[in-house]
Amino acid sequence: MEKILVVDDEKDITEVLSEYLEKEGYKVYSANDPDEADKILSSQNIALLITDIKMPKKSGLELVEKYKKGNEDMEVIIISALKDINMAIEAMRYGAFSYLLKPFNLSDVLINVKNAIERRRLVLENKKYQEELERIVEERTKELKNALKALEESYFHTLKVLVETLDVRDIETEGHSIRVVEYAVLIAKEMGIEDPKFLNDLKIGALLHDIGKVGVPDRILRKKGPLTVDEMKAMRAHTVFGHKIISSVEFLKGAAEIVLYHHERWDGKGYPFGRKGESIPLGARIFAVADAFDAMIFDRRYRKALSIREAIEELKRGKGTQFDPNVVEAFLRIPLDKIIKIKSQTPRRLEDIKEIIKLEF
Ligand SMILES: [Fe+2]
Ligand SMILES: [Fe+2]
């Protein structure tokens, strides 16, 4: 039952209206002065205030102003004498629904009351709907954030397991893999590449480039002397094998391509396919420079480390034969201090570079 408050200093009016509106099914309160009205307004949830404008102590306008502020949903109908019509119109500016001119007939009152109550109902319904909508959006956002977090964690965990596999078999150290990621990203950025998907694939591909070596038997992997033709074949298969291992995981598919082509050479003399020039995916061409550089400046089983300067000279010599000339050029544009910094940092673990290998969207 909607509650209506009728305020007028003329008792006749409040009585007539109360009686009539009660009959129409509303719960009606009445007040003959503003103080009384004040009490009711602050204690009851009034849906509609019907108030006179001119009253001895306080004007109806003040009531409207005061209670519309704290309770916007409350509708207001003004009762006004013709001479106070300006005040009635003023009340509309405070959000009053309509005004009734004295003397009014009751059927007009009822139409106004019904319309006012209906407007309130729509406003409230709309508000509720909005709130519900906001709640749903908030909830979904939260769910999505949690899902993303879980995804990121499982993604990171997958990478970690794979990198650790390399470490455990002493195939490639985590330090090398991580430095290659860092060089590769620097080169790509130097080439103006910003595509997040490309960068993601490049990072992960670089990180896992030799994952296929887990499929190469130890006696070949650790053989001191030169490899026989068959052994060489088995060794080179680490590209295809690595691709096979990780391409079944959806978010590693792009990286798998880099793994597959990471030993191709610009001049077509690489493996597994002997692809040439730009038919080798760009990520793999970038990777090749980063990997070769890092391999040169650290001791390897088969040779001593070169200095950074010597390694750079080697890269220059390989321009157009082993390496994509543009990629080498981009590498040469990287400020030396950045390269030295990557080289000289204590070997980092995957946890340290979560930021670097984080998936970009
Ligand atoms: Fe390799
Ligand atoms: Fe490598």
Short mmCIF file of C-alpha atoms and ligand atoms in Angstrom, two decimals:
data_model
loop_
_atom_site.label_atom_id
_atom_site.label_comp_id
_atom_site.label_asym_id
_atom_site.label_seq_id
_atom_site.Cartn_x
_atom_site.Cartn_y
_atom_site.Cartn_z
CA MET A 1 0.00 0.00 0.00
CA GLU A 2 1.55 3.30 -1.11
CA LYS A 3 1.76 5.97 1.55
CA ILE A 4 0.54 9.47 0.81
CA LEU A 5 0.93 12.52 3.00
CA VAL A 6 -1.49 15.41 2.55
CA VAL A 7 -0.42 18.75 4.03
CA ASP A 8 -2.67 21.78 4.15
CA ASP A 9 -3.46 24.33 6.85
CA GLU A 10 -7.12 24.08 5.88
CA LYS A 11 -8.49 21.07 7.70
CA ASP A 12 -11.34 20.70 5.19
CA ILE A 13 -8.95 20.03 2.43
CA THR A 14 -6.87 17.43 4.23
CA GLU A 15 -10.02 15.67 5.36
CA VAL A 16 -11.60 15.51 1.96
CA LEU A 17 -8.46 14.34 0.29
CA SER A 18 -7.66 11.77 2.96
CA GLU A 19 -11.07 10.26 2.86
CA TYR A 20 -11.17 10.14 -0.89
CA LEU A 21 -7.70 8.69 -1.36
CA GLU A 22 -8.17 6.13 1.41
CA LYS A 23 -11.17 4.90 -0.51
CA GLU A 24 -9.01 4.61 -3.58
CA GLY A 25 -6.77 2.23 -1.72
CA TYR A 26 -3.91 4.38 -0.45
CA LYS A 27 -2.60 4.72 3.07
CA VAL A 28 -3.05 8.42 3.77
CA TYR A 29 -1.47 10.56 6.47
CA SER A 30 -2.43 14.17 6.93
CA ALA A 31 -0.89 17.22 8.57
CA ASN A 32 -2.25 20.72 9.06
CA ASP A 33 1.02 22.44 9.69
CA PRO A 34 4.55 21.92 8.47
CA ASP A 35 5.95 20.75 11.82
CA GLU A 36 3.49 17.91 11.92
CA ALA A 37 4.37 17.15 8.30
CA ASP A 38 8.04 17.16 9.23
CA LYS A 39 7.48 14.43 11.80
CA ILE A 40 5.61 12.19 9.40
CA LEU A 41 8.05 12.74 6.54
CA SER A 42 11.02 11.80 8.64
CA SER A 43 9.43 8.68 10.10
CA GLN A 44 7.43 7.22 7.22
CA ASN A 45 8.43 6.12 3.78
CA ILE A 46 6.13 8.48 1.96
CA ALA A 47 5.61 7.77 -1.72
CA LEU A 48 3.70 10.94 -2.52
CA LEU A 49 3.53 14.28 -0.79
CA ILE A 50 0.53 16.45 -1.61
CA THR A 51 1.13 19.84 -0.10
CA ASP A 52 -0.28 23.31 -0.01
CA ILE A 53 2.11 26.13 -0.80
CA LYS A 54 1.03 28.92 1.45
CA MET A 55 0.88 27.93 5.12
CA PRO A 56 1.35 30.08 8.21
CA LYS A 57 4.65 28.81 9.61
CA LYS A 58 6.49 27.36 6.70
CA SER A 59 5.78 27.27 2.98
CA GLY A 60 5.14 24.02 1.23
CA LEU A 61 8.06 24.93 -0.98
CA GLU A 62 10.45 24.58 1.92
CA LEU A 63 9.05 21.14 2.68
CA VAL A 64 9.53 20.10 -0.89
CA GLU A 65 13.06 21.44 -1.02
CA LYS A 66 14.01 19.77 2.24
CA TYR A 67 12.55 16.34 1.59
CA LYS A 68 13.19 16.02 -2.11
CA LYS A 69 16.89 16.28 -1.37
CA GLY A 70 17.05 13.33 0.97
CA ASN A 71 14.42 11.29 -0.83
CA GLU A 72 14.47 11.84 -4.55
CA ASP A 73 12.04 9.03 -5.20
CA MET A 74 9.26 10.74 -3.29
CA GLU A 75 6.82 12.37 -5.68
CA VAL A 76 5.24 15.73 -4.93
CA ILE A 77 1.98 17.32 -5.99
CA ILE A 78 1.45 20.96 -5.12
CA ILE A 79 -1.90 22.41 -4.13
CA SER A 80 -2.00 26.06 -5.00
CA ALA A 81 -4.33 28.99 -5.23
CA LEU A 82 -4.28 30.85 -8.50
CA LYS A 83 -2.48 33.80 -6.97
CA ASP A 84 0.40 31.53 -5.90
CA ILE A 85 0.78 29.92 -9.27
CA ASN A 86 4.38 31.19 -9.62
CA MET A 87 5.37 29.36 -6.46
CA ALA A 88 3.72 26.21 -7.74
CA ILE A 89 5.74 26.43 -10.90
CA GLU A 90 8.83 27.07 -8.81
CA ALA A 91 8.04 23.83 -6.98
CA MET A 92 8.10 21.97 -10.26
CA ARG A 93 11.71 23.06 -10.62
CA TYR A 94 12.46 21.25 -7.37
CA GLY A 95 11.09 18.13 -8.96
CA ALA A 96 7.39 18.31 -8.08
CA PHE A 97 5.32 16.13 -10.36
CA SER A 98 2.40 18.53 -10.92
CA TYR A 99 0.20 21.10 -9.25
CA LEU A 100 -3.50 21.31 -8.55
CA LEU A 101 -5.26 24.66 -8.58
CA LYS A 102 -7.80 25.33 -5.88
CA PRO A 103 -10.62 24.63 -6.14
CA PHE A 104 -9.88 21.23 -7.63
CA ASN A 105 -12.18 18.38 -8.48
CA LEU A 106 -11.42 15.00 -7.05
CA SER A 107 -11.20 13.10 -10.30
CA ASP A 108 -8.34 15.44 -11.36
CA VAL A 109 -6.67 14.70 -8.07
CA LEU A 110 -6.91 10.99 -8.65
CA ILE A 111 -5.45 11.14 -12.14
CA ASN A 112 -2.53 13.20 -10.83
CA VAL A 113 -1.97 10.89 -7.90
CA LYS A 114 -2.04 7.78 -10.04
CA ASN A 115 0.37 9.27 -12.54
CA ALA A 116 2.73 10.45 -9.85
CA ILE A 117 2.74 7.06 -8.16
CA GLU A 118 3.26 5.36 -11.52
CA ARG A 119 6.22 7.61 -12.30
CA ARG A 120 7.74 6.75 -8.96
CA ARG A 121 7.24 3.07 -9.59
CA LEU A 122 9.05 3.32 -12.92
CA VAL A 123 11.89 5.34 -11.44
CA LEU A 124 12.35 2.83 -8.63
CA GLU A 125 12.13 -0.11 -10.99
CA ASN A 126 14.73 1.47 -13.23
CA LYS A 127 16.98 2.18 -10.30
CA LYS A 128 16.70 -1.40 -9.13
CA TYR A 129 17.46 -2.62 -12.61
CA GLN A 130 20.53 -0.37 -12.81
CA GLU A 131 21.76 -1.58 -9.47
CA GLU A 132 21.27 -5.16 -10.48
CA LEU A 133 23.12 -4.50 -13.70
CA GLU A 134 26.01 -2.89 -11.86
CA ARG A 135 26.13 -5.78 -9.45
CA ILE A 136 26.28 -8.28 -12.30
CA VAL A 137 28.98 -6.33 -14.09
CA GLU A 138 30.99 -6.13 -10.91
CA GLU A 139 30.58 -9.82 -10.27
CA ARG A 140 31.56 -10.76 -13.82
CA THR A 141 34.58 -8.47 -13.70
CA LYS A 142 35.68 -10.19 -10.54
CA GLU A 143 35.18 -13.63 -12.05
CA LEU A 144 37.07 -12.63 -15.16
CA LYS A 145 39.94 -11.25 -13.12
CA ASN A 146 40.16 -14.45 -11.13
CA ALA A 147 40.05 -16.55 -14.28
CA LEU A 148 42.82 -14.46 -15.81
CA LYS A 149 44.89 -14.81 -12.71
CA ALA A 150 44.45 -18.57 -12.72
CA LEU A 151 45.29 -18.64 -16.39
CA GLU A 152 48.43 -16.62 -15.84
CA GLU A 153 49.48 -18.86 -13.03
CA SER A 154 49.00 -22.03 -15.00
CA TYR A 155 50.72 -20.44 -17.96
CA PHE A 156 53.68 -19.54 -15.84
CA HIS A 157 53.72 -22.94 -14.24
CA THR A 158 53.76 -24.63 -17.66
CA LEU A 159 56.72 -22.54 -18.74
CA LYS A 160 58.50 -23.23 -15.51
CA VAL A 161 58.14 -26.95 -15.81
CA LEU A 162 59.45 -26.85 -19.36
CA VAL A 163 62.43 -24.62 -18.55
CA GLU A 164 63.29 -26.74 -15.55
CA THR A 165 63.28 -29.80 -17.76
CA LEU A 166 66.02 -28.17 -19.81
CA ASP A 167 67.97 -27.25 -16.72
CA VAL A 168 67.72 -30.67 -15.17
CA ARG A 169 69.14 -32.33 -18.22
CA ASP A 170 71.80 -29.66 -18.41
CA ILE A 171 70.79 -28.87 -21.96
CA GLU A 172 70.51 -25.17 -21.65
CA THR A 173 70.76 -23.09 -18.56
CA GLU A 174 67.87 -20.98 -17.44
CA GLY A 175 70.28 -18.04 -17.50
CA HIS A 176 70.96 -18.45 -21.21
CA SER A 177 67.30 -18.88 -22.10
CA ILE A 178 66.33 -15.79 -20.15
CA ARG A 179 69.09 -13.62 -21.60
CA VAL A 180 68.07 -14.66 -25.08
CA VAL A 181 64.50 -13.62 -24.31
CA GLU A 182 65.77 -10.22 -23.21
CA TYR A 183 67.97 -9.68 -26.26
CA ALA A 184 65.22 -10.84 -28.60
CA VAL A 185 62.71 -8.42 -27.10
CA LEU A 186 65.20 -5.55 -27.37
CA ILE A 187 65.81 -6.34 -31.03
CA ALA A 188 62.11 -6.61 -31.81
CA LYS A 189 61.40 -3.30 -30.13
CA GLU A 190 64.33 -1.75 -31.97
CA MET A 191 62.66 -2.92 -35.17
CA GLY A 192 59.53 -1.10 -34.13
CA ILE A 193 57.52 -4.24 -33.40
CA GLU A 194 54.84 -3.73 -30.78
CA ASP A 195 52.29 -6.41 -31.61
CA PRO A 196 51.66 -8.15 -28.27
CA LYS A 197 51.01 -11.52 -29.87
CA PHE A 198 54.27 -11.36 -31.77
CA LEU A 199 56.18 -10.37 -28.64
CA ASN A 200 54.55 -13.10 -26.55
CA ASP A 201 55.45 -15.75 -29.08
CA LEU A 202 58.96 -14.42 -29.39
CA LYS A 203 59.53 -14.44 -25.65
CA ILE A 204 58.22 -17.93 -25.12
CA GLY A 205 59.84 -19.27 -28.27
CA ALA A 206 63.19 -17.87 -27.18
CA LEU A 207 62.74 -19.23 -23.69
CA LEU A 208 61.97 -22.73 -24.91
CA HIS A 209 64.02 -22.83 -28.10
CA ASP A 210 65.93 -26.01 -27.29
CA ILE A 211 63.12 -27.85 -25.53
CA GLY A 212 63.28 -30.50 -28.25
CA LYS A 213 66.69 -31.56 -26.97
CA VAL A 214 64.94 -33.49 -24.24
CA GLY A 215 64.35 -36.00 -27.03
CA VAL A 216 68.03 -36.29 -27.97
CA PRO A 217 69.85 -39.18 -26.26
CA ASP A 218 72.60 -38.22 -23.80
CA ARG A 219 75.32 -40.06 -25.69
CA ILE A 220 74.71 -37.71 -28.62
CA LEU A 221 73.92 -34.62 -26.61
CA ARG A 222 77.13 -34.95 -24.58
CA LYS A 223 79.44 -36.49 -27.14
CA LYS A 224 82.85 -34.81 -27.07
CA GLY A 225 84.01 -35.53 -30.60
CA PRO A 226 82.35 -34.78 -33.92
CA LEU A 227 78.96 -36.35 -34.57
CA THR A 228 78.36 -39.02 -37.19
CA VAL A 229 75.85 -38.30 -39.92
CA ASP A 230 73.12 -40.19 -38.08
CA GLU A 231 73.93 -38.55 -34.78
CA MET A 232 73.83 -35.19 -36.47
CA LYS A 233 70.41 -36.06 -37.83
CA ALA A 234 69.18 -37.00 -34.37
CA MET A 235 70.62 -33.78 -32.95
CA ARG A 236 69.01 -31.60 -35.59
CA ALA A 237 65.67 -33.24 -35.00
CA HIS A 238 65.41 -31.24 -31.76
CA THR A 239 63.79 -28.46 -33.78
CA VAL A 240 60.99 -30.64 -35.09
CA PHE A 241 60.66 -32.48 -31.82
CA GLY A 242 60.46 -29.26 -29.81
CA HIS A 243 57.78 -27.99 -32.11
CA LYS A 244 55.86 -31.18 -31.63
CA ILE A 245 56.08 -30.97 -27.84
CA ILE A 246 54.75 -27.47 -27.43
CA SER A 247 52.51 -26.88 -30.42
CA SER A 248 49.78 -28.96 -28.86
CA VAL A 249 49.36 -26.34 -26.15
CA GLU A 250 47.16 -23.55 -27.48
CA PHE A 251 49.02 -20.59 -26.06
CA LEU A 252 52.39 -22.04 -27.14
CA LYS A 253 51.47 -22.47 -30.80
CA GLY A 254 53.10 -19.23 -31.97
CA ALA A 255 56.19 -19.96 -29.93
CA ALA A 256 56.33 -23.45 -31.43
CA GLU A 257 56.99 -21.88 -34.80
CA ILE A 258 60.09 -20.16 -33.50
CA VAL A 259 61.23 -23.42 -31.98
CA LEU A 260 60.79 -25.16 -35.33
CA TYR A 261 62.76 -22.61 -37.34
CA HIS A 262 65.34 -21.49 -34.80
CA HIS A 263 68.24 -23.11 -36.66
CA GLU A 264 67.35 -21.88 -40.11
CA ARG A 265 69.84 -19.50 -41.73
CA TRP A 266 69.22 -16.47 -43.90
CA ASP A 267 71.25 -18.05 -46.75
CA GLY A 268 69.22 -21.26 -46.69
CA LYS A 269 71.98 -23.42 -45.22
CA GLY A 270 70.26 -24.03 -41.90
CA TYR A 271 67.93 -26.76 -40.75
CA PRO A 272 65.45 -28.47 -40.52
CA PHE A 273 64.14 -27.25 -43.89
CA GLY A 274 66.84 -25.05 -45.36
CA ARG A 275 64.41 -22.16 -45.63
CA LYS A 276 65.81 -18.95 -47.01
CA GLY A 277 65.50 -15.23 -46.25
CA GLU A 278 62.07 -13.96 -45.43
CA SER A 279 60.47 -17.36 -45.78
CA ILE A 280 61.87 -17.96 -42.31
CA PRO A 281 59.40 -16.48 -39.76
CA LEU A 282 60.63 -13.12 -38.47
CA GLY A 283 60.53 -14.26 -34.85
CA ALA A 284 62.95 -17.06 -35.65
CA ARG A 285 65.27 -14.67 -37.50
CA ILE A 286 65.32 -12.32 -34.51
CA PHE A 287 65.85 -15.22 -32.17
CA ALA A 288 68.82 -16.51 -34.21
CA VAL A 289 70.78 -13.31 -33.66
CA ALA A 290 69.97 -13.11 -29.95
CA ASP A 291 70.86 -16.75 -29.39
CA ALA A 292 74.10 -16.65 -31.35
CA PHE A 293 75.22 -13.52 -29.55
CA ASP A 294 74.61 -14.93 -26.10
CA ALA A 295 76.18 -18.25 -27.01
CA MET A 296 79.33 -16.44 -28.16
CA ILE A 297 79.88 -14.32 -25.10
CA PHE A 298 79.72 -17.21 -22.65
CA ASP A 299 81.97 -20.25 -22.40
CA ARG A 300 80.62 -23.29 -24.15
CA ARG A 301 81.72 -26.86 -23.96
CA TYR A 302 83.45 -26.58 -27.30
CA ARG A 303 84.98 -23.10 -27.11
CA LYS A 304 85.92 -20.14 -24.96
CA ALA A 305 83.81 -17.03 -24.60
CA LEU A 306 84.34 -14.10 -26.93
CA SER A 307 84.29 -10.51 -25.75
CA ILE A 308 81.21 -8.46 -26.56
CA ARG A 309 83.20 -6.56 -29.18
CA GLU A 310 84.35 -9.79 -30.85
CA ALA A 311 80.85 -11.22 -30.77
CA ILE A 312 79.48 -8.11 -32.43
CA GLU A 313 82.11 -8.46 -35.15
CA GLU A 314 80.94 -12.05 -35.65
CA LEU A 315 77.36 -10.92 -36.01
CA LYS A 316 78.43 -8.38 -38.62
CA ARG A 317 80.29 -11.09 -40.52
CA GLY A 318 77.17 -13.27 -40.44
CA LYS A 319 74.98 -10.50 -41.91
CA GLY A 320 73.31 -11.80 -45.04
CA THR A 321 74.70 -15.32 -44.62
CA GLN A 322 73.71 -16.72 -41.26
CA PHE A 323 71.59 -13.78 -40.18
CA ASP A 324 68.90 -11.47 -41.50
CA PRO A 325 70.82 -8.21 -42.16
CA ASN A 326 67.96 -6.08 -40.82
CA VAL A 327 67.92 -7.97 -37.56
CA VAL A 328 71.68 -7.57 -37.13
CA GLU A 329 71.33 -3.86 -37.88
CA ALA A 330 68.66 -3.57 -35.23
CA PHE A 331 70.87 -5.39 -32.74
CA LEU A 332 73.73 -3.00 -33.49
CA ARG A 333 71.48 -0.06 -32.69
CA ILE A 334 70.83 -1.29 -29.13
CA PRO A 335 72.86 0.84 -26.70
CA LEU A 336 75.87 -1.12 -25.49
CA ASP A 337 75.13 -0.51 -21.82
CA LYS A 338 71.84 -2.36 -22.15
CA ILE A 339 73.65 -5.35 -23.59
CA ILE A 340 76.33 -5.25 -20.92
CA LYS A 341 73.65 -5.05 -18.26
CA ILE A 342 71.93 -8.19 -19.51
CA LYS A 343 75.21 -10.02 -19.84
CA SER A 344 76.53 -9.13 -16.41
CA GLN A 345 73.48 -9.68 -14.27
CA THR A 346 73.59 -12.75 -12.10
CA PRO A 347 71.75 -15.51 -13.95
CA ARG A 348 68.10 -14.84 -13.41
CA ARG A 349 65.43 -17.35 -12.62
CA LEU A 350 62.05 -17.47 -14.25
CA GLU A 351 60.49 -15.93 -11.14
CA ASP A 352 62.64 -12.85 -11.59
CA ILE A 353 61.36 -12.16 -15.06
CA LYS A 354 57.68 -12.80 -14.58
CA GLU A 355 57.24 -9.23 -15.77
CA ILE A 356 59.16 -9.84 -18.96
CA ILE A 357 57.48 -13.04 -20.01
CA LYS A 358 54.08 -12.00 -18.80
CA LEU A 359 51.44 -12.50 -21.47
CA GLU A 360 50.61 -9.25 -23.19
CA PHE A 361 47.11 -8.53 -24.40
FE FE B 1 68.79 -25.33 -30.82
FE FE B 2 70.52 -21.44 -27.33
#
